[in-house]
């Protein structure tokens, strides 16, 4: 293999695939990135057996990539990525030598980097679909950001450490819950198989890596489920992840359909007041913050025997229903408020020991539910 490539283009591709490199593995080759050159371009891939990322760089007319000889090699990511980042010239020449080494040349600098036999690198799953679920990248990225905050961190119930994606013919519903809070977001698809119905529970770590990989624009993305694997692919990049096994709970039954009290409140002042309350509450078990609802304002308060107390009033835009006082985990509520994009939130209450439901005032496709905390 011999290629000539612009450093910036190679570096950007390496940044994508290195997310799947195994940092701690008994198989040294999983700490590597596989490069495969053919007459049309260069393919880079990495895997840690839980996720895999593959990206393709096409040889182009402006010669930011030219293929002088096809071939393949696996190079240790730890050294290769850092080396490319620090090369002295915008151009880099790679030439594979035997046995499994590569000569890297840039300006007057030359390196010989030892690699691995590409035939020993794990093969990626062979997943294809004539009718994948189609969605825009920025919408997918937003839905993940808004719902992944509610998944469980502890593995008491492993299935809750993942983000549930329910696929229908025209929509995907994203659900995250740790049994104390719940986030749900519905996205309408740009296309999908007729009559389709699929459910995938994606591990939390995989979801975070996917969100980092997705571009923040309306790039079309195709999603396919097969053989307990989710494939998310764009024109040049493919992301694979294994799915969690187990039955995800039916969360629709815990979302209240009626309310006794409803408020409309500005997101930013509410979030700022929660942050200040947490300065006192964060050292307490459950980080308890109390909320007292009145017709024109709410009052947030927190108390700690060791730290002190705080009380702050926040104005309301609108109030309807009964006055009440409720306690909750302040961090959970702050995570929920921060996940919204609009200026105003609607919060529904059904009682002092019933879930609170937060929604954007101008839409119903996203909600966040927070359970109250029982206090003595």
Coordinates of C-alpha atoms in Angstrom, one line a residue:
X1 CA 0.0 0.0 0.0
X2 CA 1.3 3.5 -0.9
X3 CA -0.9 6.6 -0.6
X4 CA -0.4 10.3 -0.6
X5 CA -2.9 12.2 1.6
X6 CA -3.5 15.6 3.1
X7 CA -2.8 15.6 6.8
X8 CA -6.0 17.4 7.7
X9 CA -8.2 14.9 5.8
X10 CA -6.4 12.0 7.3
X11 CA -6.6 13.5 10.8
X12 CA -10.3 14.1 10.6
X13 CA -10.9 10.5 9.6
X14 CA -8.7 9.2 12.4
X15 CA -10.6 11.3 14.9
X16 CA -13.8 9.6 13.8
X17 CA -12.7 5.9 13.9
X18 CA -10.5 6.2 17.0
X19 CA -13.7 6.4 19.1
X20 CA -14.1 2.6 18.6
X21 CA -10.4 1.7 19.4
X22 CA -10.2 -0.6 22.5
X23 CA -8.2 1.1 25.2
X24 CA -7.9 -2.0 27.4
X25 CA -7.9 -5.3 25.6
X26 CA -6.1 -8.6 25.8
X27 CA -6.0 -8.5 22.0
X28 CA -3.4 -5.8 20.9
X29 CA -4.8 -5.6 17.4
X30 CA -8.0 -4.1 18.8
X31 CA -5.9 -1.1 19.8
X32 CA -5.3 -0.5 16.1
X33 CA -6.9 1.2 13.2
X34 CA -7.2 -0.8 9.9
X35 CA -6.4 1.1 6.7
X36 CA -7.4 -0.4 3.4
X37 CA -6.6 1.3 0.1
X38 CA -8.1 0.4 -3.2
X39 CA -8.1 2.2 -6.6
X40 CA -11.0 4.4 -5.5
X41 CA -10.0 5.5 -2.0
X42 CA -9.0 4.7 1.5
X43 CA -11.1 2.9 4.1
X44 CA -10.4 3.3 7.9
X45 CA -12.0 1.1 10.6
X46 CA -11.7 0.3 14.3
X47 CA -13.6 -1.9 16.7
X48 CA -13.7 -2.9 20.3
X49 CA -16.2 -5.7 19.8
X50 CA -19.0 -3.5 21.4
X51 CA -18.9 -0.7 18.7
X52 CA -17.3 -0.4 15.3
X53 CA -16.7 2.7 13.2
X54 CA -15.8 2.7 9.5
X55 CA -15.2 5.8 7.3
X56 CA -14.3 6.0 3.6
X57 CA -12.2 8.7 1.9
X58 CA -12.6 8.8 -1.8
X59 CA -9.7 9.6 -4.1
X60 CA -10.5 13.0 -5.5
X61 CA -9.6 15.3 -8.4
X62 CA -7.9 17.9 -6.2
X63 CA -5.6 15.2 -5.0
X64 CA -6.0 15.5 -1.3
X65 CA -5.8 11.7 -1.6
X66 CA -4.1 9.7 -4.2
X67 CA -3.7 6.0 -4.3
X68 CA -0.3 4.9 -5.7
X69 CA -0.7 1.2 -4.8
X70 CA -3.6 -0.7 -3.0
X71 CA -3.1 -2.6 0.1
X72 CA -3.9 -2.9 3.8
X73 CA -2.4 -2.7 7.3
X74 CA -3.4 -2.2 10.9
X75 CA -1.5 0.5 12.8
X76 CA -1.5 1.1 16.6
X77 CA -3.9 4.1 17.2
X78 CA -2.0 5.3 20.3
X79 CA 1.0 6.2 18.2
X80 CA -0.4 6.7 14.7
X81 CA -3.1 9.3 15.6
X82 CA -0.7 11.4 17.7
X83 CA 2.0 11.2 15.0
X84 CA -0.3 12.4 12.2
X85 CA -1.4 15.3 14.4
X86 CA 2.2 16.4 14.9
X87 CA 3.6 16.0 11.4
X88 CA 5.6 19.0 10.2
X89 CA 3.9 19.3 6.7
X90 CA 0.3 19.3 5.5
X91 CA 1.1 16.3 3.3
X92 CA 1.9 12.8 4.4
X93 CA 3.1 9.8 2.4
X94 CA 2.4 6.2 3.7
X95 CA 4.2 3.2 2.3
X96 CA 3.6 -0.3 3.7
X97 CA 6.7 -2.4 4.1
X98 CA 7.1 -6.0 5.1
X99 CA 6.4 -7.4 7.6
X100 CA 3.5 -5.2 8.6
X101 CA 5.3 -1.9 9.0
X102 CA 4.6 1.5 7.4
X103 CA 7.0 4.2 6.4
X104 CA 5.5 7.6 7.2
X105 CA 7.1 10.6 5.5
X106 CA 6.2 14.3 5.9
X107 CA 8.6 17.0 4.6
X108 CA 12.0 16.0 6.0
X109 CA 10.6 13.8 8.8
X110 CA 10.4 10.0 8.3
X111 CA 9.0 7.4 10.7
X112 CA 8.8 3.6 10.6
X113 CA 5.8 2.4 12.6
X114 CA 5.2 -1.3 13.3
X115 CA 1.7 -2.6 12.8
X116 CA -0.3 -5.8 12.6
X117 CA -1.4 -8.4 10.0
X118 CA -4.7 -6.9 8.5
X119 CA -6.0 -10.5 8.0
X120 CA -6.2 -10.9 11.8
X121 CA -8.4 -7.8 12.2
X122 CA -12.1 -8.6 13.2
X123 CA -14.5 -8.5 10.3
X124 CA -17.4 -6.0 10.6
X125 CA -21.0 -7.3 10.6
X126 CA -22.5 -7.7 7.1
X127 CA -25.7 -5.7 7.5
X128 CA -27.7 -4.4 4.5
X129 CA -31.3 -3.2 4.0
X130 CA -33.2 -2.1 1.0
X131 CA -35.5 0.0 3.2
X132 CA -33.7 1.4 6.2
X133 CA -35.2 3.9 8.6
X134 CA -34.1 7.4 7.3
X135 CA -33.6 10.4 9.5
X136 CA -31.6 13.7 9.5
X137 CA -28.4 13.7 11.6
X138 CA -29.1 16.8 13.6
X139 CA -32.5 15.5 14.6
X140 CA -31.1 12.2 15.7
X141 CA -28.3 14.0 17.7
X142 CA -30.9 16.2 19.5
X143 CA -33.1 13.2 20.4
X144 CA -30.2 11.3 21.8
X145 CA -29.0 14.4 23.8
X146 CA -32.5 15.0 25.3
X147 CA -33.2 11.4 26.4
X148 CA -29.8 9.8 27.2
X149 CA -29.6 11.9 30.4
X150 CA -32.3 9.7 32.0
X151 CA -30.7 6.3 31.5
X152 CA -29.4 4.3 34.5
X153 CA -25.8 4.6 35.5
X154 CA -25.8 1.5 37.7
X155 CA -26.2 -2.0 36.3
X156 CA -28.8 -3.3 38.8
X157 CA -31.1 -3.7 35.8
X158 CA -28.8 -3.8 32.8
X159 CA -31.5 -3.1 30.2
X160 CA -32.1 0.4 31.8
X161 CA -28.4 1.4 31.2
X162 CA -29.4 1.6 27.5
X163 CA -31.5 4.0 25.4
X164 CA -34.6 2.4 24.0
X165 CA -35.4 3.1 20.3
X166 CA -38.9 2.1 19.1
X167 CA -39.1 2.1 15.3
X168 CA -42.4 2.4 13.5
X169 CA -43.0 3.0 9.8
X170 CA -43.1 6.8 10.2
X171 CA -41.4 7.5 13.5
X172 CA -38.8 6.6 16.1
X173 CA -39.5 7.1 19.8
X174 CA -36.5 7.4 22.1
X175 CA -37.0 6.4 25.8
X176 CA -34.5 6.6 28.6
X177 CA -35.3 5.8 32.3
X178 CA -33.5 4.8 35.5
X179 CA -36.9 4.1 37.3
X180 CA -36.7 7.5 39.0
X181 CA -37.1 9.7 36.0
X182 CA -38.0 9.3 32.3
X183 CA -37.3 11.1 29.1
X184 CA -39.2 10.5 25.8
X185 CA -38.8 12.1 22.4
X186 CA -40.6 11.2 19.2
X187 CA -39.1 11.9 15.8
X188 CA -40.8 11.5 12.5
X189 CA -38.9 9.7 9.8
X190 CA -38.0 10.7 6.3
X191 CA -38.6 7.2 5.2
X192 CA -38.9 3.6 6.4
X193 CA -40.2 0.1 5.6
X194 CA -44.0 -0.1 5.4
X195 CA -45.6 -1.7 8.4
X196 CA -42.2 -1.8 10.2
X197 CA -42.0 -2.3 14.0
X198 CA -38.7 -2.7 15.7
X199 CA -37.3 -2.1 19.1
X200 CA -33.6 -1.6 19.9
X201 CA -32.0 -1.0 23.3
X202 CA -28.6 0.7 22.6
X203 CA -25.9 0.6 25.4
X204 CA -25.4 4.1 27.0
X205 CA -21.7 4.2 26.1
X206 CA -22.5 3.4 22.4
X207 CA -25.2 6.1 22.4
X208 CA -22.7 8.7 23.7
X209 CA -20.2 7.8 21.0
X210 CA -22.8 7.9 18.3
X211 CA -23.9 11.4 19.3
X212 CA -20.3 12.6 19.2
X213 CA -19.9 11.1 15.7
X214 CA -23.0 12.6 14.2
X215 CA -22.6 15.9 12.3
X216 CA -24.7 18.8 13.4
X217 CA -26.5 19.3 10.1
X218 CA -29.2 17.8 8.0
X219 CA -27.1 15.0 6.6
X220 CA -29.3 12.0 5.8
X221 CA -28.7 9.0 8.1
X222 CA -29.9 5.4 7.6
X223 CA -30.6 3.1 10.5
X224 CA -30.9 -0.7 10.2
X225 CA -31.4 -3.4 12.9
X226 CA -30.2 -7.0 12.3
X227 CA -28.6 -9.8 14.2
X228 CA -28.8 -7.9 17.6
X229 CA -26.8 -5.0 16.0
X230 CA -27.8 -1.5 15.1
X231 CA -26.1 0.1 12.0
X232 CA -26.2 3.9 11.6
X233 CA -24.7 4.9 8.3
X234 CA -24.2 8.1 6.3
X235 CA -22.7 8.5 2.8
X236 CA -19.1 8.0 4.1
X237 CA -19.3 6.6 7.6
X238 CA -20.8 3.5 9.3
X239 CA -21.3 3.0 13.0
X240 CA -22.1 -0.4 14.4
X241 CA -23.2 -1.2 18.0
X242 CA -24.3 -4.3 19.7
X243 CA -27.7 -4.1 21.4
X244 CA -28.6 -4.9 25.0
X245 CA -30.7 -8.0 25.6
X246 CA -33.8 -8.1 27.8
X247 CA -37.3 -6.7 27.8
X248 CA -37.5 -2.9 28.2
X249 CA -40.3 -1.9 30.5
X250 CA -43.6 -0.4 29.2
X251 CA -43.2 3.2 30.3
X252 CA -46.3 4.5 28.7
X253 CA -48.4 3.5 31.7
X254 CA -46.5 5.7 34.2
X255 CA -47.1 9.0 32.3
X256 CA -50.0 10.9 33.8
X257 CA -52.8 11.9 31.4
X258 CA -54.5 14.4 33.7
X259 CA -53.1 17.1 36.0
X260 CA -54.2 19.1 39.0
X261 CA -51.7 22.0 38.6
X262 CA -50.0 23.4 35.6
X263 CA -47.4 26.1 35.3
X264 CA -45.7 27.8 32.4
X265 CA -42.2 29.0 33.4
X266 CA -39.1 30.4 31.7
X267 CA -36.4 27.8 31.3
X268 CA -33.3 29.8 32.0
X269 CA -34.4 31.5 35.3
X270 CA -35.7 28.1 36.5
X271 CA -32.4 26.3 35.7
X272 CA -30.4 29.0 37.3
X273 CA -32.4 28.8 40.5
X274 CA -32.0 25.0 40.6
X275 CA -28.3 25.4 40.2
X276 CA -28.2 27.7 43.2
X277 CA -30.4 25.4 45.3
X278 CA -28.1 22.5 44.5
X279 CA -25.1 24.3 46.0
X280 CA -26.8 23.4 49.3
X281 CA -28.6 20.2 48.3
X282 CA -25.9 18.4 46.4
X283 CA -24.3 17.0 49.6
X284 CA -27.6 15.5 50.8
X285 CA -29.0 12.0 50.0
X286 CA -31.2 12.4 46.9
X287 CA -30.2 16.0 46.6
X288 CA -33.6 17.1 47.8
X289 CA -35.1 20.4 46.6
X290 CA -38.5 21.6 47.7
X291 CA -40.9 23.4 45.4
X292 CA -43.8 25.5 46.7
X293 CA -46.3 26.5 44.0
X294 CA -48.3 29.7 44.3
X295 CA -50.5 31.5 41.8
X296 CA -47.8 34.0 40.7
X297 CA -44.5 32.4 41.6
X298 CA -42.7 29.3 42.8
X299 CA -40.3 29.1 45.7
X300 CA -37.3 26.8 45.6
X301 CA -35.7 25.8 48.9
X302 CA -33.1 23.4 50.2
X303 CA -31.7 22.7 53.6
X304 CA -28.6 20.9 54.9
X305 CA -27.6 20.6 58.6
X306 CA -23.9 20.7 57.6
X307 CA -24.0 23.4 54.9
X308 CA -27.0 25.7 55.4
X309 CA -30.2 26.6 53.6
X310 CA -31.4 28.5 50.5
X311 CA -34.7 29.9 49.5
X312 CA -35.4 31.7 46.2
X313 CA -38.6 32.8 44.4
X314 CA -39.0 32.5 40.6
X315 CA -41.8 34.2 38.7
X316 CA -44.3 32.3 36.6
X317 CA -45.7 33.1 33.2
X318 CA -48.9 31.2 33.9
X319 CA -50.5 29.2 36.7
X320 CA -53.7 27.1 36.8
X321 CA -55.0 24.6 39.4
X322 CA -54.2 24.0 43.0
X323 CA -51.3 25.3 45.1
X324 CA -49.0 22.5 46.4
X325 CA -45.6 21.7 47.8
X326 CA -43.5 18.9 46.4
X327 CA -39.9 17.6 46.9
X328 CA -37.7 16.1 44.2
X329 CA -34.1 15.3 43.3
X330 CA -32.7 18.6 42.3
X331 CA -30.1 17.2 39.9
X332 CA -32.7 15.1 38.1
X333 CA -34.9 18.2 37.7
X334 CA -31.9 20.3 36.5
X335 CA -30.9 17.7 33.9
X336 CA -34.5 17.7 32.6
X337 CA -34.8 21.5 32.4
X338 CA -31.4 21.8 30.6
X339 CA -32.4 19.2 28.0
X340 CA -35.1 21.5 26.6
X341 CA -34.3 24.0 23.8
X342 CA -37.2 26.4 24.0
X343 CA -37.5 29.5 26.2
X344 CA -40.6 28.3 28.1
X345 CA -41.6 25.0 29.7
X346 CA -44.9 23.6 30.8
X347 CA -44.8 21.6 34.0
X348 CA -47.8 19.4 35.1
X349 CA -48.4 18.2 38.6
X350 CA -51.0 15.6 39.8
X351 CA -50.1 15.6 43.5
X352 CA -47.3 15.8 46.1
X353 CA -46.4 12.1 45.6
X354 CA -47.1 11.8 41.8
X355 CA -44.7 12.3 38.9
X356 CA -44.1 15.8 37.5
X357 CA -44.2 16.0 33.7
X358 CA -42.1 18.7 31.8
X359 CA -42.9 19.5 28.2
X360 CA -42.0 22.3 25.8
X361 CA -44.9 24.8 25.8
X362 CA -44.9 24.9 22.0
X363 CA -44.8 21.1 21.4
X364 CA -45.8 17.6 22.6
X365 CA -43.2 15.3 21.0
X366 CA -40.8 15.5 23.9
X367 CA -41.4 15.1 27.6
X368 CA -39.4 14.5 30.8
X369 CA -40.9 12.9 33.9
X370 CA -39.4 13.2 37.4
X371 CA -40.7 11.3 40.4
X372 CA -41.0 13.2 43.7
X373 CA -39.0 12.3 46.8
X374 CA -40.6 11.3 50.0
X375 CA -39.4 13.5 52.9
X376 CA -39.9 13.1 56.6

